PDB file of C-alpha atoms in Angstrom:
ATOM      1  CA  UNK T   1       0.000   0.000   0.000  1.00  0.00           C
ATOM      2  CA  UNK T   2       1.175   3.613  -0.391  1.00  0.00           C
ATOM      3  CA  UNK T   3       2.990   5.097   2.477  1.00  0.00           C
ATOM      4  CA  UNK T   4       2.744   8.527   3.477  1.00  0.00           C
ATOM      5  CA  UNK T   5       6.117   9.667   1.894  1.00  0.00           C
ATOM      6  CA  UNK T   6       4.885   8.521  -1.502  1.00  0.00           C
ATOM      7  CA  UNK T   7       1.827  10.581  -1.453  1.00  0.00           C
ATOM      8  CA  UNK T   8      -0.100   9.969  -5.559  1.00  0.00           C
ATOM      9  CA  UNK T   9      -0.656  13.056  -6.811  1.00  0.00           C
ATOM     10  CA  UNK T  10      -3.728  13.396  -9.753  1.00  0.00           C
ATOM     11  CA  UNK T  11      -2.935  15.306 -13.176  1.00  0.00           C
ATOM     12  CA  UNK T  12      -4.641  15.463 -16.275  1.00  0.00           C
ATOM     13  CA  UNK T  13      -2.199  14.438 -18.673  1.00  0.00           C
ATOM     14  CA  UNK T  14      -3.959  17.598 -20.779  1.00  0.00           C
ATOM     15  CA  UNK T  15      -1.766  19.799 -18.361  1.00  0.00           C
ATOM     16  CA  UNK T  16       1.465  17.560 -18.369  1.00  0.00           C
ATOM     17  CA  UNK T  17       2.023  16.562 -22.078  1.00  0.00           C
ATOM     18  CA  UNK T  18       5.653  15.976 -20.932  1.00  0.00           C
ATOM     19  CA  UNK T  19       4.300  12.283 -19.797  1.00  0.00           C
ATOM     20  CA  UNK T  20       2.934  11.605 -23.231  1.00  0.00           C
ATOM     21  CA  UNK T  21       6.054   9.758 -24.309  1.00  0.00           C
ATOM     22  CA  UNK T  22       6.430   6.789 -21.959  1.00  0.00           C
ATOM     23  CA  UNK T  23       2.798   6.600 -21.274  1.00  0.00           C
ATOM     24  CA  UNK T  24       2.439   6.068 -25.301  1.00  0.00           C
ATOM     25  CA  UNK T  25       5.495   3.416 -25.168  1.00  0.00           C
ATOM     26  CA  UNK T  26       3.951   1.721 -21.808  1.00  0.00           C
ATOM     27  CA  UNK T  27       0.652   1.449 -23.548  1.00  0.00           C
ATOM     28  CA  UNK T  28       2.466  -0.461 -26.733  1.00  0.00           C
ATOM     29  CA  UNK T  29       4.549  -2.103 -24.629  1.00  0.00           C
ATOM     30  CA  UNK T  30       1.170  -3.394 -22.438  1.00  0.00           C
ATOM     31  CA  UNK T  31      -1.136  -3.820 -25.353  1.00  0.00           C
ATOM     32  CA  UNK T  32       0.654  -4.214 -29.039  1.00  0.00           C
ATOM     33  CA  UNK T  33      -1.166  -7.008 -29.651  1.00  0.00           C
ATOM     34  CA  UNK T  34      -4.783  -5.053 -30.367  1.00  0.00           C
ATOM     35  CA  UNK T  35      -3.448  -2.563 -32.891  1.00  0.00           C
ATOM     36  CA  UNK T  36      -0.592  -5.620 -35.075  1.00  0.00           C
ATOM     37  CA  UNK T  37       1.724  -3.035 -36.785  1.00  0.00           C
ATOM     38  CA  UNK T  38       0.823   0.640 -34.351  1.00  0.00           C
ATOM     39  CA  UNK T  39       3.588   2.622 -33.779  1.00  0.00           C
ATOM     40  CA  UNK T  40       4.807   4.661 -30.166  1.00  0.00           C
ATOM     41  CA  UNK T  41       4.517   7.320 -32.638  1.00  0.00           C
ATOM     42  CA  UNK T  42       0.638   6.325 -33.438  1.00  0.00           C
ATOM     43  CA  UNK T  43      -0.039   5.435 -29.974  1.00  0.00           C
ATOM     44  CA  UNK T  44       1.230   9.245 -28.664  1.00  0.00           C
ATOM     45  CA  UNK T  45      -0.689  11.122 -31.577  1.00  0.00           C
ATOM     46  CA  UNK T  46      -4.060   9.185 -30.532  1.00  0.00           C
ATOM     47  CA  UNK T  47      -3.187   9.674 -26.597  1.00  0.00           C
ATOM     48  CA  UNK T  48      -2.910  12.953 -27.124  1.00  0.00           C
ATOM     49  CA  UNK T  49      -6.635  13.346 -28.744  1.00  0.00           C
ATOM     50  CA  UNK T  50      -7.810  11.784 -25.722  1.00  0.00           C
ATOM     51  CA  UNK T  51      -6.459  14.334 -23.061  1.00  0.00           C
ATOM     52  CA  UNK T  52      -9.679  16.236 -22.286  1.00  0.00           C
ATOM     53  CA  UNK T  53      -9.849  17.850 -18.755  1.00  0.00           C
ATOM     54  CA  UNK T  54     -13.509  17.100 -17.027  1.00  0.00           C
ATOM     55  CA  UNK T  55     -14.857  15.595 -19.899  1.00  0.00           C
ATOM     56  CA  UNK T  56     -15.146  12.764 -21.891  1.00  0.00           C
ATOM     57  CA  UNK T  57     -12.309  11.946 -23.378  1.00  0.00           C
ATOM     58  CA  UNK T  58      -9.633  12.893 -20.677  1.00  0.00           C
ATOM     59  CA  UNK T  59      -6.609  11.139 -19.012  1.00  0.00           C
ATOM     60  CA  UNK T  60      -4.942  10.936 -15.785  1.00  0.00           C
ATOM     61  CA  UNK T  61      -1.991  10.539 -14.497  1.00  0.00           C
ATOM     62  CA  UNK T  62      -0.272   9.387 -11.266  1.00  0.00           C
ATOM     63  CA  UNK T  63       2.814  10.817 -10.017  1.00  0.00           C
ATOM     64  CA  UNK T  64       5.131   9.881  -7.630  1.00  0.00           C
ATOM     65  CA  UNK T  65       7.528  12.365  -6.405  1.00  0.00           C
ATOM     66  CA  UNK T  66       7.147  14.053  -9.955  1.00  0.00           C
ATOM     67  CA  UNK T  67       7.633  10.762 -11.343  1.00  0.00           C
ATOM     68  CA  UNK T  68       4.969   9.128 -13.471  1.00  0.00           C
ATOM     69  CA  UNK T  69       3.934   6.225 -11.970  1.00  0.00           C
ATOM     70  CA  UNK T  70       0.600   5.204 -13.895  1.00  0.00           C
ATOM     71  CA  UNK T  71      -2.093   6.862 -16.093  1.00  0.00           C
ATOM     72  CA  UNK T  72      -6.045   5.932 -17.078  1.00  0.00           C
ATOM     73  CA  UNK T  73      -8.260   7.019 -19.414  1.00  0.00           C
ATOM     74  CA  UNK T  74     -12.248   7.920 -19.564  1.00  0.00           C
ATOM     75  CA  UNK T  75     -13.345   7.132 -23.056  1.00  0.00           C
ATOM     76  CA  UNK T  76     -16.748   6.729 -25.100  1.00  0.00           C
ATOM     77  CA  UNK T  77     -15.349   3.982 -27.121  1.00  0.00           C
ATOM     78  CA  UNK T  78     -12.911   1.546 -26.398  1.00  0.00           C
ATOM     79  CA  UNK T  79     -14.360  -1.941 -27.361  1.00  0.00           C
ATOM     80  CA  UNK T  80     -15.717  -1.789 -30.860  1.00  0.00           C
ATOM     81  CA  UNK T  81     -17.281  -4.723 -31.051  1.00  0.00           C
ATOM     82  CA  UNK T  82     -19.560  -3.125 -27.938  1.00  0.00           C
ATOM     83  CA  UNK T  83     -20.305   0.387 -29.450  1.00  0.00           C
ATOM     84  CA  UNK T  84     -23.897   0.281 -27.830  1.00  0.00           C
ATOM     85  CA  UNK T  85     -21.825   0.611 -24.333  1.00  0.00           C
ATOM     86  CA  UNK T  86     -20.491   4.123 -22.981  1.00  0.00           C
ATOM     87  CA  UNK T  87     -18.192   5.585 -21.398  1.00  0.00           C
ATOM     88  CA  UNK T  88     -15.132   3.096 -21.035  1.00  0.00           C
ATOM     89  CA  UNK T  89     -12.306   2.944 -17.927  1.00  0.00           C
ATOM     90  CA  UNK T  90      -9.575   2.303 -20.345  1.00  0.00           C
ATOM     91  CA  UNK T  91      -6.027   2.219 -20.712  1.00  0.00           C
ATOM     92  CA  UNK T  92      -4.816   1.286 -16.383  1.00  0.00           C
ATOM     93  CA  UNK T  93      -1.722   1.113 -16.583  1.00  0.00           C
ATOM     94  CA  UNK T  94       0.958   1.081 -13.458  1.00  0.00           C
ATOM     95  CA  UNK T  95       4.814   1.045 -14.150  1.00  0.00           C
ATOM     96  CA  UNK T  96       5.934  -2.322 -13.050  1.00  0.00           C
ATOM     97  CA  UNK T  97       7.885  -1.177 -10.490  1.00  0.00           C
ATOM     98  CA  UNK T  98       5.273   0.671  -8.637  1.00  0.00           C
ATOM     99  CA  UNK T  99       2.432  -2.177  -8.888  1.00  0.00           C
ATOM    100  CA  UNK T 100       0.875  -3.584  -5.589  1.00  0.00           C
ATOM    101  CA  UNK T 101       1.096  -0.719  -4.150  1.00  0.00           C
ATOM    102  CA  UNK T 102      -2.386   0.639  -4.313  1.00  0.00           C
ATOM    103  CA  UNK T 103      -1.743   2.906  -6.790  1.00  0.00           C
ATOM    104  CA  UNK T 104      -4.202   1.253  -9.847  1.00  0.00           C
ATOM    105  CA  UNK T 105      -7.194   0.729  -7.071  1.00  0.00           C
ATOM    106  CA  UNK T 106      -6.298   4.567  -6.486  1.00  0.00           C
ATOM    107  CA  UNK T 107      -6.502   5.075 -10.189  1.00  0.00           C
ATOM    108  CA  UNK T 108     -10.206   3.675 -10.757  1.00  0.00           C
ATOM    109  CA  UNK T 109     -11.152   5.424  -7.663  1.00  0.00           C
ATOM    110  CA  UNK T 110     -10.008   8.751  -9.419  1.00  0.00           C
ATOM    111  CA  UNK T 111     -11.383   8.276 -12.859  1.00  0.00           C
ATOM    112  CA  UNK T 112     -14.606   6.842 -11.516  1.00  0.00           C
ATOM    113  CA  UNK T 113     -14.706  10.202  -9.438  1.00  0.00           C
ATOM    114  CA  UNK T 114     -14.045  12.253 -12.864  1.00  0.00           C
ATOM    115  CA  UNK T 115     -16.941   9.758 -14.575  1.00  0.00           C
ATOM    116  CA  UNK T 116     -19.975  10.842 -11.500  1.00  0.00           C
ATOM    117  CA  UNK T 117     -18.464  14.617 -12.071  1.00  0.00           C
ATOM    118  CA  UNK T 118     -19.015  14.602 -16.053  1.00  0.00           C
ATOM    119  CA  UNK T 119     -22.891  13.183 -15.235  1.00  0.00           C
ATOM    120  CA  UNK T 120     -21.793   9.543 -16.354  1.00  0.00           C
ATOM    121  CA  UNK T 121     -23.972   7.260 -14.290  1.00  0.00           C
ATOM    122  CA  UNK T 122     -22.578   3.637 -15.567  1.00  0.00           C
ATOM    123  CA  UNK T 123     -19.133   2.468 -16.555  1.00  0.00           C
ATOM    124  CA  UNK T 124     -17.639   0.300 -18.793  1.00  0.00           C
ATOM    125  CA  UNK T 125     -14.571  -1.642 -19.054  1.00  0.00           C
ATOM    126  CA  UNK T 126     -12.869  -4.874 -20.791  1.00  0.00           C
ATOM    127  CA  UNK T 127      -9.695  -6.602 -19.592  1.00  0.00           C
ATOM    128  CA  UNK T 128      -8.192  -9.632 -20.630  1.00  0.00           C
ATOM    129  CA  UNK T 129      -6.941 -10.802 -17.225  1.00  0.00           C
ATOM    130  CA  UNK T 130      -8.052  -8.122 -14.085  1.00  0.00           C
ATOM    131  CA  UNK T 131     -11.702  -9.306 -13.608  1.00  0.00           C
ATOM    132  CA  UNK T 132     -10.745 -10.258  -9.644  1.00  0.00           C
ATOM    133  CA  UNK T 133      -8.833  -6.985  -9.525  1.00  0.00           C
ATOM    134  CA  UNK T 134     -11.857  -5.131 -10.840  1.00  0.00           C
ATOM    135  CA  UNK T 135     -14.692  -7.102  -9.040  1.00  0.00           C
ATOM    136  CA  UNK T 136     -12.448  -6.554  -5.679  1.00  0.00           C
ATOM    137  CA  UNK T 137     -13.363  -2.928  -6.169  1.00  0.00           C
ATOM    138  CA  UNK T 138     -17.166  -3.393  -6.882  1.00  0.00           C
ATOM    139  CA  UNK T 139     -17.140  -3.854 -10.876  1.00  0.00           C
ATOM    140  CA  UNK T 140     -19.566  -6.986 -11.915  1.00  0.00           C
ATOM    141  CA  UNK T 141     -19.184  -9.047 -15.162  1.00  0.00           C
ATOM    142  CA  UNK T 142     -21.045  -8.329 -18.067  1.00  0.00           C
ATOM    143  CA  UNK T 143     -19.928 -10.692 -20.221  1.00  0.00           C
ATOM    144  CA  UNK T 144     -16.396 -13.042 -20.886  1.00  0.00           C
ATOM    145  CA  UNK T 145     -15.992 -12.436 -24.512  1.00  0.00           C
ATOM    146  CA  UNK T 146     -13.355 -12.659 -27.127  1.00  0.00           C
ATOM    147  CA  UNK T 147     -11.356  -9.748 -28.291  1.00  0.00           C
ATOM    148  CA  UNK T 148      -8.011  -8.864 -31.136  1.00  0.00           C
ATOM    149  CA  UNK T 149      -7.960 -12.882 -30.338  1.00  0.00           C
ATOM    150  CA  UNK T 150      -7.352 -12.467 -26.526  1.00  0.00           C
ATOM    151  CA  UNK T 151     -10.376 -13.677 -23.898  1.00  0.00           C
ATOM    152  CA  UNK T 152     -11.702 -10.739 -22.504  1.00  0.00           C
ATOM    153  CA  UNK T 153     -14.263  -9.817 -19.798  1.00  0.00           C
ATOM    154  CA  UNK T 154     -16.419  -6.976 -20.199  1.00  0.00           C
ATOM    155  CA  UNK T 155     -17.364  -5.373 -16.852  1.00  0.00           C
ATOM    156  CA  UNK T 156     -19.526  -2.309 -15.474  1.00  0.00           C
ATOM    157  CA  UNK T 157     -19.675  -0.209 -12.572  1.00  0.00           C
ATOM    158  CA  UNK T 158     -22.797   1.677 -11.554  1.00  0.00           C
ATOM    159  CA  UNK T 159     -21.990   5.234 -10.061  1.00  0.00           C
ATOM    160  CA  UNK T 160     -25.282   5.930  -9.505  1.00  0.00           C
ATOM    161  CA  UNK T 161     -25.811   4.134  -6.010  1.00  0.00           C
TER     162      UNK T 161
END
């Protein structure tokens, strides 16, 4: 868990586009396998279209001492084989070396805050291995699915209760 001296600090990556670089590498590095042939280059020219601030889209990122330490996203797409479902958590990422240490759980927690602000009263999400993570922090399963050839489990969150 986070200790006191390693306080997360919340930034819309809108403010910081210093952080666009390694986020866009960590997300190809993460998730090549959706987008066969993307580029870093691809990857940072579409983050940057979705760095909205209170709105949908819009990004966050965690920082560390200054240091970026993760980043999420609230879209309205993310699945496209689900286009009838909106908005989307998409895009959690932690840097490995700062994972189990609450800083992801602290991540949803802040973007589903950002969702309830923006008038969003249900959340989406797919992952193709966090479901326990997810349900841990009151997400339910939708659906286990198939998706870019992956299994994937298609969750929700309601922010309305």
């Amino acid at each position: 868990m986070l200790s006191s001296m390693q306080a997360v600090q919340f930034v819309y990556l809108q403010d910081h586009p210093e952080f666009l670089p390694i986020i866009a590498a960590w997300h190809h590095e993460e998730w090549a396998y959706i987008r066969p042939g993307d580029t870093i280059a691809a990857r940072q020219k579409r983050l940057a279209a979705e760095c909205g601030h209170c709105e949908i889209p819009t990004s966050l990122v965690a920082l560390i001492e200054g240091t970026a330490a993760g980043s999420i996203s609230l879209l309205a797409e993310d699945m496209d084989t689900h286009p009838e479902l909106t908005p989307w958590l998409a895009s959690l990422y932690v840097a490995p070396q700062r994972r189990r240490q609450g800083i992801g759980a602290a991540l949803v927690k802040r973007l589903t805050e950002e969702a309830r602000s923006v008038g969003v009263s249900k959340l989406y999400l797919y992952t193709p291995s966090e479901e326990k993570f997810y349900a841990r922090l009151g997400w339910r399963t939708l659906e286990q699915t198939s998706y870019a050839g992956k299994p994937a489990t298609v969750m929700c969150y309601d922010l309305a209760s």
